[in-house]
CSV table of C-alpha atoms and ligand atoms in Angstrom, one decimal:
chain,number,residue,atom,x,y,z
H,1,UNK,CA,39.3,-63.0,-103.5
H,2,UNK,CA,40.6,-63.1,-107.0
H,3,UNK,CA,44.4,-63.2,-107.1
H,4,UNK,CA,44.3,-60.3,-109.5
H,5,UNK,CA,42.4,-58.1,-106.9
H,6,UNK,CA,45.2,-58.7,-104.0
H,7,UNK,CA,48.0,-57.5,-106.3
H,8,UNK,CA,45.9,-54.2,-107.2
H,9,UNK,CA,45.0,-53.6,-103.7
H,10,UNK,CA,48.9,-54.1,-102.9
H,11,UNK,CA,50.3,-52.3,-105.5
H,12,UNK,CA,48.3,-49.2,-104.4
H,13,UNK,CA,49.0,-49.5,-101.2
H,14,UNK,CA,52.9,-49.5,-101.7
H,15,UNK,CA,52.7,-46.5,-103.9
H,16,UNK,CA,50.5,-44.5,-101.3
H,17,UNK,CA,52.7,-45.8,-98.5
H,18,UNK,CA,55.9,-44.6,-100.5
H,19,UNK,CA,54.7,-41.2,-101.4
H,20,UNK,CA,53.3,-40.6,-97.9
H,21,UNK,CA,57.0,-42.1,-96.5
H,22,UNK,CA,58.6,-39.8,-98.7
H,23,UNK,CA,56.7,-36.9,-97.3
H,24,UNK,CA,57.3,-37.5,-93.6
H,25,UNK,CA,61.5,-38.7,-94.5
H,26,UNK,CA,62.4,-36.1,-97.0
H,27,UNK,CA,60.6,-32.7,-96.0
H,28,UNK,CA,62.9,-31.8,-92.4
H,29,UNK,CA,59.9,-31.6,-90.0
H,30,UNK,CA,61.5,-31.7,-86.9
H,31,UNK,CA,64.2,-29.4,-85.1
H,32,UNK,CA,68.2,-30.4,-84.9
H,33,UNK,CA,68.1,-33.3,-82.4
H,34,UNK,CA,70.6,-31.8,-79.4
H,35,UNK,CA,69.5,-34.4,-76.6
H,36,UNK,CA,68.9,-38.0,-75.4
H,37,UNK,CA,65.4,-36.8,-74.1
H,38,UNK,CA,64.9,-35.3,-77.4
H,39,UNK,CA,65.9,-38.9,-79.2
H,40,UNK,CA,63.5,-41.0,-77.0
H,41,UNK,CA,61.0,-38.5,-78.0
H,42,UNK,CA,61.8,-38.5,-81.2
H,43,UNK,CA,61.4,-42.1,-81.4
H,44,UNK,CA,58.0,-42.2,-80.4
H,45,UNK,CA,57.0,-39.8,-83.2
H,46,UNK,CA,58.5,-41.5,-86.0
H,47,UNK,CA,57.1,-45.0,-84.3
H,48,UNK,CA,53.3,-43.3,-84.6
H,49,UNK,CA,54.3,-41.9,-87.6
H,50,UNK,CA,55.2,-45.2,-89.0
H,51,UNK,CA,51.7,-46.9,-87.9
H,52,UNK,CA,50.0,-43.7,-89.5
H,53,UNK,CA,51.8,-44.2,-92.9
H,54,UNK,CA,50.7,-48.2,-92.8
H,55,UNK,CA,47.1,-47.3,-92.4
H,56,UNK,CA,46.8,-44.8,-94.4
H,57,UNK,CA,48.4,-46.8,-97.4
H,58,UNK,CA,45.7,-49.5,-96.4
H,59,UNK,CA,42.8,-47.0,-96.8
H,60,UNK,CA,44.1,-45.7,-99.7
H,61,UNK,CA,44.3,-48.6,-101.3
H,62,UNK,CA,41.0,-50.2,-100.3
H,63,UNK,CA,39.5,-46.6,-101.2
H,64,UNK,CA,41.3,-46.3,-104.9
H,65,UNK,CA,40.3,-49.8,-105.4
H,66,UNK,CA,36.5,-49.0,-105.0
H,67,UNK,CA,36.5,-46.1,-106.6
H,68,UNK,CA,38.4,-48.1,-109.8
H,69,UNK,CA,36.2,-51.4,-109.7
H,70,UNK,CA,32.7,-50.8,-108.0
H,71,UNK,CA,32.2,-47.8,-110.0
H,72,UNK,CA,28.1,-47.9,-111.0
H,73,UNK,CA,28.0,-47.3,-114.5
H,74,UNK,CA,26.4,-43.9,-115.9
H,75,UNK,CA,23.0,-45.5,-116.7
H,76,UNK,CA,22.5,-47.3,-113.6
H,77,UNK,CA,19.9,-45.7,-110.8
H,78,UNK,CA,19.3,-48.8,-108.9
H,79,UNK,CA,19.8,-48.8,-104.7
H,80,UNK,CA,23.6,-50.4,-103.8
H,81,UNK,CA,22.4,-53.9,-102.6
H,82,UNK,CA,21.4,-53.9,-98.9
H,83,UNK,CA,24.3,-54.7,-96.3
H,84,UNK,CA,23.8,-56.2,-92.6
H,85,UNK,CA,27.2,-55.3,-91.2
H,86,UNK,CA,30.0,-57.7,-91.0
H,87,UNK,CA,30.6,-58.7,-87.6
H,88,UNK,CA,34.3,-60.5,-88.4
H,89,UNK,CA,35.0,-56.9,-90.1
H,90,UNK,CA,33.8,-55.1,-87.4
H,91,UNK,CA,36.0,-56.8,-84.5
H,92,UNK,CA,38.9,-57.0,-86.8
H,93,UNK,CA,39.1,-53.0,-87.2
H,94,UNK,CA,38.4,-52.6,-83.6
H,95,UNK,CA,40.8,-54.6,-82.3
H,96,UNK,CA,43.5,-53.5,-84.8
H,97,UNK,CA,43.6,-50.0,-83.3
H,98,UNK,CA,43.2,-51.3,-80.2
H,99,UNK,CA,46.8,-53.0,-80.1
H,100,UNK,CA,47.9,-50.1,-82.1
H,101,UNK,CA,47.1,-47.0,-79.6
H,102,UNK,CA,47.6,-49.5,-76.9
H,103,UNK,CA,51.4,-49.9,-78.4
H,104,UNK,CA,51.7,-45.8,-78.6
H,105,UNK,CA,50.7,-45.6,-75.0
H,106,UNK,CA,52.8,-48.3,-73.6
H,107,UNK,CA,55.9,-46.8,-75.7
H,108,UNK,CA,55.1,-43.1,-74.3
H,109,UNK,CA,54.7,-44.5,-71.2
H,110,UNK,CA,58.2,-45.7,-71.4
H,111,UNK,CA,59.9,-42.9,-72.9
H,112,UNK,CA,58.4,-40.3,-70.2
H,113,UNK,CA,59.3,-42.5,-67.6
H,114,UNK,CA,63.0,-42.9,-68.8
H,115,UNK,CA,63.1,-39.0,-69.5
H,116,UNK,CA,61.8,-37.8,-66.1
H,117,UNK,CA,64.2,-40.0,-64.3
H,118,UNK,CA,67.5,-38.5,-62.8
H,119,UNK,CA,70.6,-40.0,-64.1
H,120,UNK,CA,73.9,-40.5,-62.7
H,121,UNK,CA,76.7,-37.9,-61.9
H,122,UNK,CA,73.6,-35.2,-62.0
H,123,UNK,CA,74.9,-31.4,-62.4
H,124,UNK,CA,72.1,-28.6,-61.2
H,125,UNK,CA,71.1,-25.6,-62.8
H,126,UNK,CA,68.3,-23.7,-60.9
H,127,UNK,CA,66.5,-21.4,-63.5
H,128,UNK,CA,64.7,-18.1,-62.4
H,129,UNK,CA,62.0,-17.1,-64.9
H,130,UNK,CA,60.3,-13.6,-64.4
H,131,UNK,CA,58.7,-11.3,-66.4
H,132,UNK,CA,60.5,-10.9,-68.9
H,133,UNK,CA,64.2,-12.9,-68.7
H,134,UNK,CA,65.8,-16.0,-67.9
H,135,UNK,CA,68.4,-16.4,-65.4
H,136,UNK,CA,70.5,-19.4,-64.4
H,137,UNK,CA,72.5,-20.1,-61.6
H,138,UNK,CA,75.0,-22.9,-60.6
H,139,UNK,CA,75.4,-24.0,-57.1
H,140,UNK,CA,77.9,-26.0,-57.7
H,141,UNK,CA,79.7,-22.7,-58.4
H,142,UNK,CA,79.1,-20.5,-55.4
H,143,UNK,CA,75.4,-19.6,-57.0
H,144,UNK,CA,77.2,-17.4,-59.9
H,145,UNK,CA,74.4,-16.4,-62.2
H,146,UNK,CA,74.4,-16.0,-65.8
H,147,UNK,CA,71.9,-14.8,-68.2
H,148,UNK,CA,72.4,-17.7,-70.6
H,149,UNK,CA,72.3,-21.5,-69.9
H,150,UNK,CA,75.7,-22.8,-70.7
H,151,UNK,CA,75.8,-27.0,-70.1
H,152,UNK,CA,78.1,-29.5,-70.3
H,153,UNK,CA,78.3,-32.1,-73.1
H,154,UNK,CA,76.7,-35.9,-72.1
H,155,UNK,CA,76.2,-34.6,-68.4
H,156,UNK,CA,72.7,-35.5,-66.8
H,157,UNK,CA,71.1,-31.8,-66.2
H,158,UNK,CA,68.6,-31.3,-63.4
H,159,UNK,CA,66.8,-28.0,-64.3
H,160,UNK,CA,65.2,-26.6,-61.1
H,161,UNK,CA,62.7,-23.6,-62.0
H,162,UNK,CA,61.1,-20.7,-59.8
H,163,UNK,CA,58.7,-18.2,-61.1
H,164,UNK,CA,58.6,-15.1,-59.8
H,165,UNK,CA,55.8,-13.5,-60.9
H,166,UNK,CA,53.3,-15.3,-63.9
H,167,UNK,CA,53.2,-18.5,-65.6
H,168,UNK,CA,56.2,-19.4,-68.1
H,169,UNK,CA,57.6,-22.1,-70.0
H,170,UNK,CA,61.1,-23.3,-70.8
H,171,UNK,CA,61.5,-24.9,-73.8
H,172,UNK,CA,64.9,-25.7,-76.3
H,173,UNK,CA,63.3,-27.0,-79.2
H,174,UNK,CA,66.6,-28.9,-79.5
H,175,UNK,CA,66.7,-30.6,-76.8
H,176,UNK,CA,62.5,-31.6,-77.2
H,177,UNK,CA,61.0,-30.9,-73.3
H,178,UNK,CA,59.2,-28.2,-72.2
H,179,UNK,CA,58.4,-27.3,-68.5
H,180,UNK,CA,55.9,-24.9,-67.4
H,181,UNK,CA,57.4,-22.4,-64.4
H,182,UNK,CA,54.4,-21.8,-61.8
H,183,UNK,CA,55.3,-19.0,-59.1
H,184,UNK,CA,54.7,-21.4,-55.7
H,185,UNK,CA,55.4,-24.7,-57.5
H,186,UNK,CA,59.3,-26.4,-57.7
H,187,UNK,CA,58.8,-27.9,-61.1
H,188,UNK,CA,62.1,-29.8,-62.5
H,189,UNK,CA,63.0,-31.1,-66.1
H,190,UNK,CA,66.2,-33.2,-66.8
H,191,UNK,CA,68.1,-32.7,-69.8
H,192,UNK,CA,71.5,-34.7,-71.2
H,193,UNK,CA,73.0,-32.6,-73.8
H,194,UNK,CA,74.7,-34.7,-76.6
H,195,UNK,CA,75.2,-32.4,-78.9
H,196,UNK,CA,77.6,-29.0,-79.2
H,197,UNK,CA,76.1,-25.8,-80.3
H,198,UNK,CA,74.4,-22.6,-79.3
H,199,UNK,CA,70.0,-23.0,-79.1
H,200,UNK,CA,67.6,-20.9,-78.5
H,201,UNK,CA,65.8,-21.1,-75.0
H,202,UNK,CA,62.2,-19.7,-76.0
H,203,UNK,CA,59.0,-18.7,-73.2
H,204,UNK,CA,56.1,-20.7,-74.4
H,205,UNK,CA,53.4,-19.4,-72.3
H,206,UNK,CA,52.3,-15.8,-72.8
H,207,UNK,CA,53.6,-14.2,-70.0
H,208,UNK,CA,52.8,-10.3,-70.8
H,209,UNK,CA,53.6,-6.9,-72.6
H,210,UNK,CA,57.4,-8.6,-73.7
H,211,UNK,CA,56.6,-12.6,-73.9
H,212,UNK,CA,58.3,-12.3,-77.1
H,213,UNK,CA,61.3,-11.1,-76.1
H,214,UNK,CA,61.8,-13.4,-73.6
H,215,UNK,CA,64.9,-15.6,-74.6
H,216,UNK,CA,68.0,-16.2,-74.3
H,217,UNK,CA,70.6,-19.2,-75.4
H,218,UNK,CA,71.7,-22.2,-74.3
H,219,UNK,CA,75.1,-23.2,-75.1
H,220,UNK,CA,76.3,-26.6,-74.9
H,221,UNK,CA,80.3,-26.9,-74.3
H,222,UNK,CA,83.0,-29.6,-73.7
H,223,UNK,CA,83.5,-30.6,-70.4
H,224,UNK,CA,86.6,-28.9,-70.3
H,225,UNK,CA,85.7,-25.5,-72.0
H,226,UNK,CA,82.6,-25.6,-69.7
H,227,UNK,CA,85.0,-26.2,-66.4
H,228,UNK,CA,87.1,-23.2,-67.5
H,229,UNK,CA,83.8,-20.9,-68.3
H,230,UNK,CA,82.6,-21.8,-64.4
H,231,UNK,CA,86.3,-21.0,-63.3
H,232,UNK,CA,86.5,-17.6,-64.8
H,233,UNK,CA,82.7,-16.4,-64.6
H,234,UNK,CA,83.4,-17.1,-60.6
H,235,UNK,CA,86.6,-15.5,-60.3
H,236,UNK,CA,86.1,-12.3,-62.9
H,237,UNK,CA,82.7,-11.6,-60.4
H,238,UNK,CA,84.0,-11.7,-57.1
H,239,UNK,CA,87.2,-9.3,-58.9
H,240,UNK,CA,87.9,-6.2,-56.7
H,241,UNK,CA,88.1,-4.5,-60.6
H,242,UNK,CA,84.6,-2.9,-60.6
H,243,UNK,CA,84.4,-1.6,-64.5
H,244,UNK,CA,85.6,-5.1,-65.1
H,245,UNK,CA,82.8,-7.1,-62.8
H,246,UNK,CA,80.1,-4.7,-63.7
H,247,UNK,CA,80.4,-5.4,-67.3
H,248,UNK,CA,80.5,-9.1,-66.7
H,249,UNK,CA,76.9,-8.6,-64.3
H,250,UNK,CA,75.5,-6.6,-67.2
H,251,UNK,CA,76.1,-9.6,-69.0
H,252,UNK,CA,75.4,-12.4,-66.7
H,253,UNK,CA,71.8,-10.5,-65.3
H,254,UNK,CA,68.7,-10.3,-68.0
H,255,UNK,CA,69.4,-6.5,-68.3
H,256,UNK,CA,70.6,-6.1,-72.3
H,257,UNK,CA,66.8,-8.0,-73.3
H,258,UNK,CA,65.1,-4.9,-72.0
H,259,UNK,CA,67.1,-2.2,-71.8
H,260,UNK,CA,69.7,-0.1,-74.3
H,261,UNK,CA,73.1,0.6,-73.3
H,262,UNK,CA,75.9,1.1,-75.7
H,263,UNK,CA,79.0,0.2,-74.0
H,264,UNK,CA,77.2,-3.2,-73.4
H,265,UNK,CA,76.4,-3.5,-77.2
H,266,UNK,CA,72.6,-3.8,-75.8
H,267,UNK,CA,69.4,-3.1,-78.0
H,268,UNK,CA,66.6,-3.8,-75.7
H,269,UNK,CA,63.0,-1.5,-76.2
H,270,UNK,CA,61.3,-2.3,-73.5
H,271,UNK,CA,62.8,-0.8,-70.6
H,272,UNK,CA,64.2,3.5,-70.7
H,273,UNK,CA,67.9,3.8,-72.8
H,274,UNK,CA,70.3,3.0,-70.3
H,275,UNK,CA,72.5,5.5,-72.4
H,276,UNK,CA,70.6,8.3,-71.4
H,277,UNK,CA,70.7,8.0,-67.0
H,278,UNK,CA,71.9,11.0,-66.2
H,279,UNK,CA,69.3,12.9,-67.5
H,280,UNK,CA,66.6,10.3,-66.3
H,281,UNK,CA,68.0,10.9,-62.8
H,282,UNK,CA,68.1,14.6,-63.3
H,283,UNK,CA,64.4,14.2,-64.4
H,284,UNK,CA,63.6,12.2,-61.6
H,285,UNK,CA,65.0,15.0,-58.8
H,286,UNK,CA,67.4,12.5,-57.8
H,287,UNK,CA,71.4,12.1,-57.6
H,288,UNK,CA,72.6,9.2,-60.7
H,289,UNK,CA,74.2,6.7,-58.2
H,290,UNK,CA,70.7,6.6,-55.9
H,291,UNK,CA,68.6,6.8,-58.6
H,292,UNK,CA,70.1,3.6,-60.5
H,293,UNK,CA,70.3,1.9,-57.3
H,294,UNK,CA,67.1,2.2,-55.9
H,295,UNK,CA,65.7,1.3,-59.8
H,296,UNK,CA,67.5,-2.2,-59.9
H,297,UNK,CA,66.0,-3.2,-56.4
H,298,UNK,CA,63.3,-1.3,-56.0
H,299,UNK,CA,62.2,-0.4,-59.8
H,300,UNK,CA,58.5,0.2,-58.9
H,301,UNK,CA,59.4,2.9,-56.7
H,302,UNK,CA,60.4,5.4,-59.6
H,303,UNK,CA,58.9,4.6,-63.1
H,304,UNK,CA,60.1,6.3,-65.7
H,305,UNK,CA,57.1,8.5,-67.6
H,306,UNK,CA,56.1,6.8,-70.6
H,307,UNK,CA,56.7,3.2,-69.5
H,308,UNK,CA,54.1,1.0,-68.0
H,309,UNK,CA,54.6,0.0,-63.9
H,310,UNK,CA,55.2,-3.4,-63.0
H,311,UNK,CA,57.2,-4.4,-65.7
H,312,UNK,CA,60.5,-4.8,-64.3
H,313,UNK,CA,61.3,-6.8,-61.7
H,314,UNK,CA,63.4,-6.1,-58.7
H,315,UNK,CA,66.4,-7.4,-58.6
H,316,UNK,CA,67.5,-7.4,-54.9
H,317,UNK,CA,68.3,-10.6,-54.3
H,318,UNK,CA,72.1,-9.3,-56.5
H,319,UNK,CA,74.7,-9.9,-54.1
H,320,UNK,CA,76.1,-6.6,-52.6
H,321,UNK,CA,79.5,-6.5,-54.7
H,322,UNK,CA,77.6,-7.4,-57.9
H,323,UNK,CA,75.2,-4.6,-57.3
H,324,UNK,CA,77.4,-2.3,-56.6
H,325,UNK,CA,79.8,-3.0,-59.2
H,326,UNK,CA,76.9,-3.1,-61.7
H,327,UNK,CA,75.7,0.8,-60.4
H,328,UNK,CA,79.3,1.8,-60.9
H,329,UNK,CA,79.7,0.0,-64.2
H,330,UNK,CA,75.9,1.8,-65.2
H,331,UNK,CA,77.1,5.4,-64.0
H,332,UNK,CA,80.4,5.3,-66.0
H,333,UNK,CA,78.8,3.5,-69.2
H,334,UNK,CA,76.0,6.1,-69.5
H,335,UNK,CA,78.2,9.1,-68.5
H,336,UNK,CA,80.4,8.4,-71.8
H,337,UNK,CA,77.2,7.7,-73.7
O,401,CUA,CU1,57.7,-15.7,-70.0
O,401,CUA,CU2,56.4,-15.8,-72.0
């Protein structure tokens, strides 16, 4: 090969490599990185990503190069001359790729293996998904519940997850995993947060009627503001103060994504306008306090006319002061509403 030809085909290929580099550097592609899981992963994709560009600059340049010097020219109708394969050629671009995906499996291998496994000093979350809310609760802190995930900075996370009625799956695009939820199954993820900040926690499987509307946030706190948090979510819902504790179990349960209720500062569509109980109760023949308790344990027993049955779950497992305090809370919120 003619010196001459090597420099073409190299100068091509560093201009195709560079443009294609620049696309895949310069254009933000991928979410804020929030997580050592998400790094690992993250690693992996910009190790593919880097064997792509290189082959991709090579068949550019081999391509751009043909096209350039092996042009026929516009008179010529003759056949190409006839080629019998190149068996060197052939095993070289066999076992190129060969080592290549091989490399891509081994390093996936490696990074699932690393991101599945349990680190030290583990802190568990176990997550309820149901249709059509999030809800996590903290052992480690008398099983108080809260309707977002809050997490400590650089601790190891073991997410524990029960369905309760359908498929779903958790995933904070920030920190990179996704886990499906399977009613029957105990599926885990670990997670390391290293990064402060509020995320979105998203469904990814469609789940029914409000799949979209089923998220909520993670925040990610110091250790020290996330100590404090634990401290006060368990003392302000064991508090004798019902208006106080029944506002804070508003807050902690999945309520506000469904359903409307002023004092709460909630917007939700799906569910009947929390605002409005008194007359719904009155509708329904039945006195306000029964008929909001028997709806948040037992919600398939009364359905509301115009809204679809099934759709809210029952949430009897509530300990007895939060319920109560949260019926309380509901009766004086919706009588000044
Ligand atoms: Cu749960 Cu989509």
């Amino acid at each position: 090969m003619r010196r001459g030809s090597i420099l073409g085909l190299l100068g091509i290929g560093i201009v195709a490599g560079g443009i294609a580099t620049a696309v895949a550097v310069l254009i933000p592609w991928l979410p804020e990185d929030a997580s050592r899981e998400r790094g690992r992963i993250d690693f992996v994709f910009w190790f593919t990503i880097g064997i792509c560009i290189m082959i991709f600059a090579i068949v550019v340049a081999v391509l751009v190069y043909s096209i350039l010097n092996f042009r026929a020219k516009p008179d010529d109708n003759t056949d190409g001359p006839p080629i019998h394969g190149h068996t060197g050629l052939e095993i070289i671009w066999t076992i190129i790729p060969t080592i290549l995906v091989t490399a891509i499996g081994i390093v996936s291998a490696i990074v699932l293996a690393k991101n599945d496994a349990q680190g030290k000093d583990v802190f568990r979350v176990n997550v309820t998904a149901q249709q059509f809310a999030w809800s996590f609760s903290y052992p480690e802190a008398h099983n108080l519940t809260s309707g977002t995930l809050r997490l400590p900075l650089g601790r190891s996370i073991e997410l524990s997850f029960r369905a309760l009625d359908v498929i779903h799956s958790f995933w904070v695009p920030q920190f990179g995993q996704k886990q499906d939820t399977v009613p029957g199954l105990h599926t885990q993820l670990h997670i390391t947060p290293d990064k402060l900040g509020t995320f979105p926690v998203i469904c990814t499987e469609l789940c029914g009627l409000g799949h979209a509307t089923m998220r909520t946030t993670a925040i990610v706190m110091t250790p020290a503001a996330f100590d404090k948090w634990l401290k006060g979510q368990t003392k302000a819902t064991t508090s004798p103060n019902a208006s106080v504790s029944g506002a804070a179990v508003f807050k902690n349960q999945p309520c506000g994504s469904c359903h409307t209720l002023t004092a709460a500062g909630a917007t939700g569509k799906i569910g009947p306008d929390l605002d409005k109980l008194p007359q719904w109760a009155a509708q329904a023949k039945q006195p306000l306090q029964q008929f909001i308790h028997t709806s948040i344990v037992d919600p398939n027993a009364y359905v509301q006319p115009g809204f679809p049955k099934n759709v809210m779950p029952p949430f009897s497992s509530l300990p007895k002061a939060q319920l109560d305090a949260l019926v309380q809370y509901l009766i004086q919120s919706s009588k000044k509403g």
